[in-house]
Amino acid sequence: MSKNLSELSGRKGLRENLFEELGIAASQTGAVSKEQASALADEFLMGKANVYGAATFYDFLRPENQGKKVYACNGSACLAAGTQDALNNKLKGAFAEEEIGEMCCLGRCHENSAFHYAGRNYSGTDIDKINDIKAGTVLPMDKYHVAASGTQLLTAPFPGLAPYYEILKKALSMSPDDLLATLKVSGLRGRGGAGFPIAFKLESCKNTPGDTKFIVCNADEGDPGAYSDRYLLEERPHSVLLGMIIAGYIAGAGHGVVYIRGEYPEAVAITQAAIDDIRAAGYIGQNILGSGFSYDFKVIKAQGAYICGEETALLSSIEGQRPEVRVRPPYPTQHGLFNKSTVVNNVETLACIPWIVENGGDAFAAIGKGRSTGTKLVSLDGHFNRPGIYEVDMGTPLRVVTDTLGGGFRKAVKAMHIGGPLGGLVPVSKIDELSVDFESFSQAGFLLGHASVVCLPQDYPVIRYVEHLFRFTAHESCGKCFPCRL
């Protein structure tokens, strides 16, 4: 990572963004040409090699993507479900073979047979309507089970814009220090995998000198099998946006960036529409509700790179640099986006903040188990009788998730891959030993992560699945550190 390149990229701020320009350049043909890369290098005062190196890193910008028209999902859930061979055969009946590409996990893990065409995702029986889809017929969005066991915090019905943003009025009537103290009491930890307390990040950012600071929402939900962030962005976007506004008020940050993976096109559109709504209602912009606090958003659509789920690689991506993991320290709260103090947190973490402000830190801390406070969203794949998104109190027995909420398995399953590629394969014999919280999984040698569940059927070879994971991590590596390079 070059601090000088960060400064150059930050000259135009978020208004004119190099990474966005790369996406625009590739929108017609599927790839960024050398001529386009050269022109952007001149415009942003970057080296041509830097821009070309960044552009050719991403799945949706590199030359190999040129000419692709439709993309089949190659994610873990669709692979284990065994649906994609038949899907690809049907795609070949509607497209030339060279027009068919791949995308990694479209978040349709609940029904599989997933593919992407013309800026929209499809799954289930949609492939049988491929000719209608090509002719311009727009099919309805997918549906899946959503329920809660215990506290309905993130899955509660949305009351409407004005009633919900009463929480913002309450937050702005409090001091940043009081809000920070409330978050500390709540014990809210990052839901993206590491479980790091958000209050410490916000406090570090708050105490770092500087007039320009950022809150970045990491919505690059790349763990195959996970679609809880997609649920929040598409069904409860205001919980995420309000959480970011309050986080900005605490940290003294006036800019929010929502970085959404390119595999979730509907989430990008829905989130932008929600931002437009709150801008029209006066909940963002200059001097919000007469408080003296100003805040606004930028939605950035990612371009296909799992490594961007790591916070420092994500920041490099926004800057238009090659998304390689940065050496820490310094941490993003000291030197983050464009070298400014930045807090990066995932979707679910930020979405918890409004409930905490409304109900108090003590109420949130009273939910859960030990240091794992609050609730957790769990994604169940199509091997369950009731696949979908379920909200459970931290500490809920895993058996309750699999049997009571998920309705048990549709067919014999020997293991569950929980927590994404870096998580663990949990034998079904271990279900009664685990509960949904950070400590239970860690002590057993597993990783809770996003709490995504991908099932391995009894007849699916484990070695084949492990080979798939190695191919995935090799493809998605940024190539910087020795273990991956060698």
One Martini backbone bead per residue (centre of mass of N, CA, C, O) as a GRO file, in nm:
protein
  486
    1MET     BB    1   0.096   0.036   0.023
    2SER     BB    2   0.040   0.377  -0.077
    3LYS     BB    3   0.024   0.688   0.058
    4ASN     BB    4   0.045   0.853  -0.202
    5LEU     BB    5  -0.193   0.718  -0.351
    6SER     BB    6  -0.403   0.793  -0.142
    7GLU     BB    7  -0.377   1.098  -0.183
    8LEU     BB    8  -0.442   1.109  -0.484
    9SER     BB    9  -0.723   0.975  -0.461
   10GLY     BB   10  -0.826   1.204  -0.243
   11ARG     BB   11  -0.852   1.472  -0.404
   12LYS     BB   12  -1.172   1.395  -0.496
   13GLY     BB   13  -1.267   1.198  -0.318
   14LEU     BB   14  -1.598   1.063  -0.361
   15ARG     BB   15  -1.705   1.200  -0.614
   16GLU     BB   16  -1.434   1.106  -0.768
   17ASN     BB   17  -1.385   0.764  -0.844
   18LEU     BB   18  -1.165   0.536  -0.956
   19PHE     BB   19  -1.314   0.267  -0.910
   20GLU     BB   20  -1.574   0.351  -1.052
   21GLU     BB   21  -1.443   0.415  -1.329
   22LEU     BB   22  -1.365   0.124  -1.387
   23GLY     BB   23  -1.654   0.015  -1.397
   24ILE     BB   24  -1.751   0.197  -1.628
   25ALA     BB   25  -1.540   0.103  -1.840
   26ALA     BB   26  -1.654  -0.212  -1.820
   27SER     BB   27  -1.970  -0.208  -1.890
   28GLN     BB   28  -1.966  -0.283  -2.202
   29THR     BB   29  -1.736  -0.537  -2.221
   30GLY     BB   30  -1.612  -0.639  -1.914
   31ALA     BB   31  -1.352  -0.450  -1.958
   32VAL     BB   32  -1.041  -0.293  -1.926
   33SER     BB   33  -0.865  -0.109  -2.117
   34LYS     BB   34  -0.561   0.023  -2.180
   35GLU     BB   35  -0.670   0.300  -2.265
   36GLN     BB   36  -0.849   0.350  -2.017
   37ALA     BB   37  -0.628   0.319  -1.803
   38SER     BB   38  -0.451   0.550  -1.907
   39ALA     BB   39  -0.658   0.782  -1.878
   40LEU     BB   40  -0.701   0.746  -1.568
   41ALA     BB   41  -0.410   0.793  -1.486
   42ASP     BB   42  -0.400   1.087  -1.582
   43GLU     BB   43  -0.645   1.200  -1.419
   44PHE     BB   44  -0.521   1.075  -1.125
   45LEU     BB   45  -0.201   1.067  -1.119
   46MET     BB   46  -0.123   0.780  -1.207
   47GLY     BB   47   0.010   0.494  -1.270
   48LYS     BB   48  -0.039   0.274  -1.516
   49ALA     BB   49   0.033   0.015  -1.354
   50ASN     BB   50  -0.159   0.063  -1.118
   51VAL     BB   51  -0.426   0.059  -1.278
   52TYR     BB   52  -0.389  -0.209  -1.427
   53GLY     BB   53  -0.341  -0.385  -1.172
   54ALA     BB   54  -0.620  -0.332  -1.052
   55ALA     BB   55  -0.813  -0.412  -1.286
   56THR     BB   56  -0.688  -0.718  -1.319
   57PHE     BB   57  -0.792  -0.835  -1.037
   58TYR     BB   58  -1.086  -0.833  -1.112
   59ASP     BB   59  -1.338  -1.024  -1.231
   60PHE     BB   60  -1.512  -0.763  -1.374
   61LEU     BB   61  -1.231  -0.629  -1.528
   62ARG     BB   62  -1.092  -0.839  -1.668
   63PRO     BB   63  -1.022  -0.971  -1.976
   64GLU     BB   64  -1.173  -1.253  -1.924
   65ASN     BB   65  -1.467  -1.095  -1.912
   66GLN     BB   66  -1.495  -1.055  -2.198
   67GLY     BB   67  -1.824  -1.114  -2.333
   68LYS     BB   68  -1.994  -1.158  -2.098
   69LYS     BB   69  -2.355  -1.235  -2.008
   70VAL     BB   70  -2.340  -1.488  -1.812
   71TYR     BB   71  -2.366  -1.619  -1.463
   72ALA     BB   72  -2.251  -1.874  -1.271
   73CYS     BB   73  -2.263  -2.024  -0.978
   74ASN     BB   74  -1.962  -2.132  -0.762
   75GLY     BB   75  -2.057  -2.190  -0.492
   76SER     BB   76  -2.077  -2.400  -0.226
   77ALA     BB   77  -2.385  -2.450  -0.214
   78CYS     BB   78  -2.429  -2.521  -0.515
   79LEU     BB   79  -2.225  -2.748  -0.524
   80ALA     BB   80  -2.348  -2.932  -0.292
   81ALA     BB   81  -2.635  -2.944  -0.442
   82GLY     BB   82  -2.592  -3.015  -0.761
   83THR     BB   83  -2.711  -2.777  -0.982
   84GLN     BB   84  -2.493  -2.662  -1.206
   85ASP     BB   85  -2.487  -2.855  -1.444
   86ALA     BB   86  -2.779  -2.813  -1.536
   87LEU     BB   87  -2.762  -2.509  -1.563
   88ASN     BB   88  -2.536  -2.497  -1.781
   89ASN     BB   89  -2.690  -2.653  -1.997
   90LYS     BB   90  -2.918  -2.437  -2.022
   91LEU     BB   91  -2.735  -2.198  -2.095
   92LYS     BB   92  -2.621  -2.330  -2.361
   93GLY     BB   93  -2.914  -2.298  -2.499
   94ALA     BB   94  -2.886  -1.953  -2.482
   95PHE     BB   95  -2.566  -1.958  -2.505
   96ALA     BB   96  -2.259  -1.910  -2.561
   97GLU     BB   97  -1.989  -2.037  -2.409
   98GLU     BB   98  -1.823  -1.756  -2.409
   99GLU     BB   99  -2.077  -1.606  -2.246
  100ILE     BB  100  -1.997  -1.785  -1.994
  101GLY     BB  101  -1.966  -1.736  -1.654
  102GLU     BB  102  -1.850  -1.655  -1.316
  103MET     BB  103  -1.977  -1.657  -0.979
  104CYS     BB  104  -1.935  -1.599  -0.627
  105CYS     BB  105  -2.191  -1.607  -0.476
  106LEU     BB  106  -2.540  -1.482  -0.477
  107GLY     BB  107  -2.718  -1.546  -0.214
  108ARG     BB  108  -2.892  -1.833  -0.313
  109CYS     BB  109  -2.865  -2.079  -0.090
  110HIS     BB  110  -3.176  -2.166  -0.045
  111GLU     BB  111  -3.207  -2.274  -0.384
  112ASN     BB  112  -3.019  -2.236  -0.601
  113SER     BB  113  -2.955  -2.220  -0.929
  114ALA     BB  114  -2.753  -1.979  -0.980
  115PHE     BB  115  -2.776  -1.657  -1.159
  116HIS     BB  116  -2.651  -1.398  -1.392
  117TYR     BB  117  -2.846  -1.123  -1.553
  118ALA     BB  118  -2.856  -0.804  -1.637
  119GLY     BB  119  -2.826  -0.710  -1.317
  120ARG     BB  120  -2.941  -0.998  -1.214
  121ASN     BB  121  -3.078  -1.239  -0.999
  122TYR     BB  122  -3.105  -1.604  -0.998
  123SER     BB  123  -3.325  -1.890  -0.904
  124GLY     BB  124  -3.416  -2.203  -0.904
  125THR     BB  125  -3.668  -2.194  -1.163
  126ASP     BB  126  -3.564  -1.959  -1.352
  127ILE     BB  127  -3.413  -2.118  -1.581
  128ASP     BB  128  -3.692  -2.202  -1.726
  129LYS     BB  129  -3.706  -1.866  -1.807
  130ILE     BB  130  -3.466  -1.763  -1.995
  131ASN     BB  131  -3.614  -1.650  -2.247
  132ASP     BB  132  -3.778  -1.436  -2.093
  133ILE     BB  133  -3.537  -1.291  -1.969
  134LYS     BB  134  -3.404  -1.213  -2.241
  135ALA     BB  135  -3.678  -1.049  -2.328
  136GLY     BB  136  -3.734  -0.878  -2.029
  137THR     BB  137  -3.832  -1.035  -1.801
  138VAL     BB  138  -3.928  -0.962  -1.465
  139LEU     BB  139  -3.862  -1.116  -1.183
  140PRO     BB  140  -3.909  -1.182  -0.880
  141MET     BB  141  -3.799  -1.191  -0.590
  142ASP     BB  142  -3.680  -1.370  -0.356
  143LYS     BB  143  -3.779  -1.620  -0.111
  144TYR     BB  144  -3.760  -1.655   0.254
  145HIS     BB  145  -3.706  -1.746   0.557
  146VAL     BB  146  -3.806  -1.543   0.850
  147ALA     BB  147  -3.677  -1.563   1.187
  148ALA     BB  148  -3.713  -1.600   1.553
  149SER     BB  149  -3.514  -1.678   1.860
  150GLY     BB  150  -3.629  -1.450   2.066
  151THR     BB  151  -3.493  -1.167   1.977
  152GLN     BB  152  -3.623  -0.893   1.785
  153LEU     BB  153  -3.392  -0.688   1.619
  154LEU     BB  154  -3.342  -0.738   1.290
  155THR     BB  155  -3.650  -0.876   1.225
  156ALA     BB  156  -3.817  -0.651   1.272
  157PRO     BB  157  -4.050  -0.454   1.189
  158PHE     BB  158  -4.095  -0.184   0.988
  159PRO     BB  159  -4.245   0.132   1.088
  160GLY     BB  160  -4.106   0.356   0.936
  161LEU     BB  161  -3.942   0.637   0.886
  162ALA     BB  162  -4.028   0.835   1.114
  163PRO     BB  163  -4.032   0.641   1.359
  164TYR     BB  164  -3.738   0.534   1.328
  165TYR     BB  165  -3.593   0.835   1.330
  166GLU     BB  166  -3.625   0.888   1.637
  167ILE     BB  167  -3.349   0.770   1.709
  168LEU     BB  168  -3.185   1.006   1.596
  169LYS     BB  169  -3.291   1.219   1.786
  170LYS     BB  170  -3.187   1.083   2.039
  171ALA     BB  171  -2.885   1.076   1.964
  172LEU     BB  172  -2.857   1.397   1.916
  173SER     BB  173  -2.929   1.452   2.231
  174MET     BB  174  -2.664   1.324   2.270
  175SER     BB  175  -2.355   1.248   2.345
  176PRO     BB  176  -2.088   1.087   2.223
  177ASP     BB  177  -1.999   0.977   2.501
  178ASP     BB  178  -2.269   0.845   2.582
  179LEU     BB  179  -2.289   0.656   2.338
  180LEU     BB  180  -2.023   0.510   2.385
  181ALA     BB  181  -2.099   0.398   2.664
  182THR     BB  182  -2.338   0.230   2.562
  183LEU     BB  183  -2.167   0.042   2.376
  184LYS     BB  184  -1.989  -0.072   2.596
  185VAL     BB  185  -2.215  -0.204   2.762
  186SER     BB  186  -2.324  -0.394   2.530
  187GLY     BB  187  -2.075  -0.553   2.375
  188LEU     BB  188  -2.042  -0.501   2.082
  189ARG     BB  189  -1.954  -0.718   1.817
  190GLY     BB  190  -1.824  -0.827   1.544
  191ARG     BB  191  -2.003  -1.005   1.270
  192GLY     BB  192  -1.759  -1.090   1.052
  193GLY     BB  193  -1.557  -1.280   1.279
  194ALA     BB  194  -1.365  -1.137   1.503
  195GLY     BB  195  -1.517  -0.985   1.749
  196PHE     BB  196  -1.477  -0.675   1.767
  197PRO     BB  197  -1.518  -0.402   1.941
  198ILE     BB  198  -1.668  -0.110   1.833
  199ALA     BB  199  -1.599   0.103   2.054
  200PHE     BB  200  -1.289   0.108   2.006
  201LYS     BB  201  -1.295   0.222   1.723
  202LEU     BB  202  -1.457   0.481   1.778
  203GLU     BB  203  -1.264   0.596   1.992
  204SER     BB  204  -1.012   0.612   1.816
  205CYS     BB  205  -1.134   0.800   1.604
  206LYS     BB  206  -1.224   1.029   1.797
  207ASN     BB  207  -0.908   1.069   1.907
  208THR     BB  208  -0.838   1.145   1.618
  209PRO     BB  209  -0.712   1.377   1.444
  210GLY     BB  210  -0.950   1.551   1.236
  211ASP     BB  211  -1.187   1.657   0.984
  212THR     BB  212  -1.162   1.378   0.821
  213LYS     BB  213  -1.401   1.111   0.825
  214PHE     BB  214  -1.487   0.749   0.832
  215ILE     BB  215  -1.761   0.527   0.750
  216VAL     BB  216  -1.739   0.175   0.684
  217CYS     BB  217  -1.927  -0.058   0.503
  218ASN     BB  218  -1.891  -0.409   0.502
  219ALA     BB  219  -2.057  -0.554   0.204
  220ASP     BB  220  -1.844  -0.807   0.135
  221GLU     BB  221  -2.013  -1.093   0.125
  222GLY     BB  222  -1.799  -1.373   0.054
  223ASP     BB  223  -1.921  -1.602   0.206
  224PRO     BB  224  -2.015  -1.891   0.131
  225GLY     BB  225  -2.364  -1.905   0.246
  226ALA     BB  226  -2.398  -1.601   0.284
  227TYR     BB  227  -2.714  -1.370   0.343
  228SER     BB  228  -2.753  -1.152   0.577
  229ASP     BB  229  -2.661  -0.886   0.447
  230ARG     BB  230  -2.862  -0.894   0.217
  231TYR     BB  231  -3.110  -0.880   0.391
  232LEU     BB  232  -3.055  -0.603   0.520
  233LEU     BB  233  -3.021  -0.432   0.253
  234GLU     BB  234  -3.314  -0.524   0.134
  235GLU     BB  235  -3.509  -0.523   0.416
  236ARG     BB  236  -3.301  -0.331   0.635
  237PRO     BB  237  -3.141  -0.056   0.553
  238HIS     BB  238  -3.195   0.150   0.795
  239SER     BB  239  -3.027   0.008   1.013
  240VAL     BB  240  -2.757   0.061   0.873
  241LEU     BB  241  -2.768   0.369   0.821
  242LEU     BB  242  -2.823   0.459   1.113
  243GLY     BB  243  -2.572   0.328   1.232
  244MET     BB  244  -2.374   0.509   1.068
  245ILE     BB  245  -2.462   0.785   1.168
  246ILE     BB  246  -2.406   0.734   1.470
  247ALA     BB  247  -2.110   0.661   1.434
  248GLY     BB  248  -2.032   0.938   1.317
  249TYR     BB  249  -2.113   1.106   1.564
  250ILE     BB  250  -1.915   0.974   1.762
  251ALA     BB  251  -1.640   1.007   1.571
  252GLY     BB  252  -1.658   1.261   1.367
  253ALA     BB  253  -1.806   1.165   1.101
  254GLY     BB  254  -1.924   1.273   0.757
  255HIS     BB  255  -1.873   0.980   0.619
  256GLY     BB  256  -2.039   0.726   0.417
  257VAL     BB  257  -1.952   0.386   0.320
  258VAL     BB  258  -2.101   0.153   0.089
  259TYR     BB  259  -1.963  -0.170   0.035
  260ILE     BB  260  -2.085  -0.360  -0.236
  261ARG     BB  261  -2.119  -0.638  -0.381
  262GLY     BB  262  -2.158  -0.720  -0.719
  263GLU     BB  263  -2.345  -0.984  -0.654
  264TYR     BB  264  -2.557  -0.741  -0.529
  265PRO     BB  265  -2.753  -0.552  -0.713
  266GLU     BB  266  -3.010  -0.508  -0.541
  267ALA     BB  267  -2.868  -0.386  -0.292
  268VAL     BB  268  -2.765  -0.134  -0.430
  269ALA     BB  269  -3.042  -0.013  -0.514
  270ILE     BB  270  -3.187  -0.015  -0.235
  271THR     BB  271  -2.983   0.155  -0.077
  272GLN     BB  272  -2.997   0.408  -0.255
  273ALA     BB  273  -3.302   0.457  -0.213
  274ALA     BB  274  -3.281   0.497   0.096
  275ILE     BB  275  -3.097   0.744   0.082
  276ASP     BB  276  -3.289   0.924  -0.079
  277ASP     BB  277  -3.512   0.927   0.137
  278ILE     BB  278  -3.342   1.057   0.377
  279ARG     BB  279  -3.270   1.311   0.225
  280ALA     BB  280  -3.562   1.414   0.178
  281ALA     BB  281  -3.618   1.403   0.506
  282GLY     BB  282  -3.341   1.519   0.662
  283TYR     BB  283  -3.127   1.280   0.778
  284ILE     BB  284  -2.931   1.408   0.570
  285GLY     BB  285  -2.656   1.629   0.562
  286GLN     BB  286  -2.687   1.943   0.665
  287ASN     BB  287  -2.768   1.996   0.966
  288ILE     BB  288  -2.913   1.773   1.128
  289LEU     BB  289  -3.188   1.872   1.285
  290GLY     BB  290  -3.011   2.119   1.407
  291SER     BB  291  -2.726   1.990   1.535
  292GLY     BB  292  -2.448   2.038   1.346
  293PHE     BB  293  -2.463   1.769   1.197
  294SER     BB  294  -2.286   1.607   0.924
  295TYR     BB  295  -2.408   1.373   0.661
  296ASP     BB  296  -2.300   1.122   0.413
  297PHE     BB  297  -2.327   0.917   0.116
  298LYS     BB  298  -2.162   0.621  -0.038
  299VAL     BB  299  -2.200   0.403  -0.306
  300ILE     BB  300  -2.012   0.097  -0.366
  301LYS     BB  301  -1.934  -0.115  -0.628
  302ALA     BB  302  -1.808  -0.398  -0.659
  303GLN     BB  303  -1.573  -0.646  -0.863
  304GLY     BB  304  -1.466  -0.915  -0.751
  305ALA     BB  305  -1.328  -0.973  -0.424
  306TYR     BB  306  -1.271  -1.139  -0.135
  307ILE     BB  307  -1.041  -0.964   0.001
  308CYS     BB  308  -1.240  -0.710   0.054
  309GLY     BB  309  -1.331  -0.818   0.342
  310GLU     BB  310  -1.079  -0.687   0.417
  311GLU     BB  311  -1.039  -0.379   0.539
  312THR     BB  312  -0.771  -0.282   0.391
  313ALA     BB  313  -0.842  -0.381   0.108
  314LEU     BB  314  -1.096  -0.213   0.082
  315LEU     BB  315  -0.960   0.064   0.093
  316SER     BB  316  -0.783   0.024  -0.156
  317SER     BB  317  -1.018  -0.014  -0.349
  318ILE     BB  318  -1.152   0.266  -0.323
  319GLU     BB  319  -0.872   0.404  -0.425
  320GLY     BB  320  -0.775   0.212  -0.682
  321GLN     BB  321  -0.621  -0.011  -0.571
  322ARG     BB  322  -0.472  -0.281  -0.499
  323PRO     BB  323  -0.619  -0.537  -0.292
  324GLU     BB  324  -0.414  -0.522  -0.035
  325VAL     BB  325  -0.289  -0.601   0.254
  326ARG     BB  326  -0.215  -0.422   0.530
  327VAL     BB  327   0.002  -0.307   0.747
  328ARG     BB  328  -0.007  -0.359   1.107
  329PRO     BB  329   0.071  -0.089   1.191
  330PRO     BB  330  -0.147   0.119   1.109
  331TYR     BB  331  -0.467   0.181   1.171
  332PRO     BB  332  -0.759   0.292   1.035
  333THR     BB  333  -0.815   0.498   1.276
  334GLN     BB  334  -0.554   0.656   1.170
  335HIS     BB  335  -0.500   0.505   0.870
  336GLY     BB  336  -0.713   0.508   0.606
  337LEU     BB  337  -0.897   0.658   0.409
  338PHE     BB  338  -0.691   0.868   0.259
  339ASN     BB  339  -0.541   0.875   0.552
  340LYS     BB  340  -0.793   0.860   0.725
  341SER     BB  341  -0.999   0.828   0.968
  342THR     BB  342  -1.133   0.483   1.014
  343VAL     BB  343  -1.435   0.290   1.020
  344VAL     BB  344  -1.475  -0.070   1.005
  345ASN     BB  345  -1.787  -0.244   0.938
  346ASN     BB  346  -2.031  -0.454   0.936
  347VAL     BB  347  -2.358  -0.474   0.879
  348GLU     BB  348  -2.468  -0.611   1.143
  349THR     BB  349  -2.328  -0.431   1.345
  350LEU     BB  350  -2.455  -0.155   1.259
  351ALA     BB  351  -2.761  -0.256   1.289
  352CYS     BB  352  -2.752  -0.261   1.616
  353ILE     BB  353  -2.737   0.038   1.715
  354PRO     BB  354  -3.032   0.146   1.725
  355TRP     BB  355  -3.134  -0.049   1.945
  356ILE     BB  356  -2.938   0.046   2.165
  357VAL     BB  357  -3.032   0.341   2.173
  358GLU     BB  358  -3.334   0.278   2.237
  359ASN     BB  359  -3.277   0.043   2.488
  360GLY     BB  360  -2.985   0.000   2.564
  361GLY     BB  361  -2.701  -0.156   2.677
  362ASP     BB  362  -2.823  -0.348   2.889
  363ALA     BB  363  -3.029  -0.492   2.705
  364PHE     BB  364  -2.816  -0.617   2.515
  365ALA     BB  365  -2.637  -0.759   2.739
  366ALA     BB  366  -2.883  -0.952   2.831
  367ILE     BB  367  -2.818  -1.074   2.568
  368GLY     BB  368  -2.692  -1.390   2.575
  369LYS     BB  369  -2.333  -1.493   2.622
  370GLY     BB  370  -2.134  -1.333   2.787
  371ARG     BB  371  -1.935  -1.183   2.541
  372SER     BB  372  -2.194  -1.274   2.371
  373THR     BB  373  -2.391  -1.035   2.264
  374GLY     BB  374  -2.700  -1.062   2.161
  375THR     BB  375  -2.744  -1.128   1.826
  376LYS     BB  376  -2.779  -1.371   1.542
  377LEU     BB  377  -2.733  -1.435   1.215
  378VAL     BB  378  -2.855  -1.712   1.014
  379SER     BB  379  -2.755  -1.921   0.738
  380LEU     BB  380  -2.956  -2.140   0.543
  381ASP     BB  381  -2.959  -2.389   0.333
  382GLY     BB  382  -3.114  -2.619   0.099
  383HIS     BB  383  -3.091  -2.876   0.311
  384PHE     BB  384  -3.325  -2.757   0.442
  385ASN     BB  385  -3.664  -2.738   0.505
  386ARG     BB  386  -3.598  -2.423   0.627
  387PRO     BB  387  -3.466  -2.206   0.460
  388GLY     BB  388  -3.272  -1.917   0.589
  389ILE     BB  389  -3.328  -1.648   0.815
  390TYR     BB  390  -3.195  -1.638   1.156
  391GLU     BB  391  -3.268  -1.514   1.479
  392VAL     BB  392  -3.043  -1.534   1.759
  393ASP     BB  393  -2.939  -1.581   2.054
  394MET     BB  394  -2.672  -1.580   2.206
  395GLY     BB  395  -2.627  -1.931   2.291
  396THR     BB  396  -2.774  -2.096   2.104
  397PRO     BB  397  -2.837  -2.394   2.021
  398LEU     BB  398  -2.767  -2.558   1.733
  399ARG     BB  399  -3.012  -2.752   1.739
  400VAL     BB  400  -3.227  -2.530   1.714
  401VAL     BB  401  -3.145  -2.441   1.432
  402THR     BB  402  -3.162  -2.715   1.272
  403ASP     BB  403  -3.454  -2.820   1.386
  404THR     BB  404  -3.652  -2.587   1.466
  405LEU     BB  405  -3.590  -2.381   1.234
  406GLY     BB  406  -3.488  -2.571   0.982
  407GLY     BB  407  -3.636  -2.868   1.009
  408GLY     BB  408  -3.406  -3.006   0.916
  409PHE     BB  409  -3.307  -3.244   0.692
  410ARG     BB  410  -3.375  -3.355   0.366
  411LYS     BB  411  -3.098  -3.506   0.390
  412ALA     BB  412  -2.822  -3.662   0.434
  413VAL     BB  413  -2.578  -3.538   0.671
  414LYS     BB  414  -2.224  -3.500   0.776
  415ALA     BB  415  -2.177  -3.177   0.733
  416MET     BB  416  -2.087  -2.833   0.836
  417HIS     BB  417  -2.017  -2.526   0.688
  418ILE     BB  418  -1.885  -2.278   0.907
  419GLY     BB  419  -1.769  -1.946   0.833
  420GLY     BB  420  -1.654  -2.017   0.575
  421PRO     BB  421  -1.351  -2.093   0.432
  422LEU     BB  422  -1.215  -2.035   0.739
  423GLY     BB  423  -1.363  -2.233   0.871
  424GLY     BB  424  -1.557  -2.527   0.955
  425LEU     BB  425  -1.609  -2.874   0.971
  426VAL     BB  426  -1.910  -2.989   1.107
  427PRO     BB  427  -2.004  -3.248   1.251
  428VAL     BB  428  -2.310  -3.375   1.337
  429SER     BB  429  -2.196  -3.488   1.616
  430LYS     BB  430  -2.145  -3.167   1.722
  431ILE     BB  431  -2.409  -3.009   1.764
  432ASP     BB  432  -2.451  -3.055   2.089
  433GLU     BB  433  -2.168  -2.881   2.155
  434LEU     BB  434  -2.301  -2.623   2.025
  435SER     BB  435  -2.312  -2.264   2.011
  436VAL     BB  436  -2.416  -1.934   1.922
  437ASP     BB  437  -2.085  -1.837   1.966
  438PHE     BB  438  -1.765  -1.752   1.987
  439GLU     BB  439  -1.656  -1.945   2.216
  440SER     BB  440  -1.766  -2.220   2.131
  441PHE     BB  441  -1.619  -2.234   1.858
  442SER     BB  442  -1.329  -2.178   1.949
  443GLN     BB  443  -1.299  -2.416   2.160
  444ALA     BB  444  -1.362  -2.631   1.911
  445GLY     BB  445  -1.200  -2.510   1.642
  446PHE     BB  446  -1.381  -2.285   1.531
  447LEU     BB  447  -1.588  -2.056   1.321
  448LEU     BB  448  -1.847  -1.839   1.306
  449GLY     BB  449  -1.870  -1.570   1.176
  450HIS     BB  450  -2.154  -1.538   0.978
  451ALA     BB  451  -2.320  -1.805   1.016
  452SER     BB  452  -2.282  -2.000   0.782
  453VAL     BB  453  -2.462  -2.280   0.618
  454VAL     BB  454  -2.304  -2.566   0.469
  455CYS     BB  455  -2.392  -2.868   0.333
  456LEU     BB  456  -2.290  -3.215   0.348
  457PRO     BB  457  -2.358  -3.475   0.201
  458GLN     BB  458  -2.313  -3.809   0.238
  459ASP     BB  459  -2.227  -3.834  -0.091
  460TYR     BB  460  -2.002  -3.615  -0.039
  461PRO     BB  461  -1.682  -3.555  -0.091
  462VAL     BB  462  -1.455  -3.403   0.106
  463ILE     BB  463  -1.213  -3.374  -0.089
  464ARG     BB  464  -1.373  -3.210  -0.299
  465TYR     BB  465  -1.436  -2.972  -0.112
  466VAL     BB  466  -1.143  -2.896  -0.041
  467GLU     BB  467  -1.060  -2.834  -0.329
  468HIS     BB  468  -1.256  -2.602  -0.362
  469LEU     BB  469  -1.132  -2.423  -0.137
  470PHE     BB  470  -0.850  -2.401  -0.265
  471ARG     BB  471  -0.941  -2.267  -0.525
  472PHE     BB  472  -1.070  -2.023  -0.398
  473THR     BB  473  -0.821  -1.910  -0.237
  474ALA     BB  474  -0.634  -1.888  -0.479
  475HIS     BB  475  -0.811  -1.693  -0.648
  476GLU     BB  476  -0.857  -1.472  -0.395
  477SER     BB  477  -0.585  -1.396  -0.365
  478CYS     BB  478  -0.357  -1.121  -0.350
  479GLY     BB  479  -0.040  -1.228  -0.346
  480LYS     BB  480   0.149  -1.112  -0.106
  481CYS     BB  481   0.193  -1.350   0.071
  482PHE     BB  482   0.376  -1.635   0.103
  483PRO     BB  483   0.172  -1.870   0.137
  484CYS     BB  484   0.023  -1.804  -0.135
  485ARG     BB  485   0.258  -1.781  -0.337
  486LEU     BB  486   0.379  -2.087  -0.259
   0.00000   0.00000   0.00000
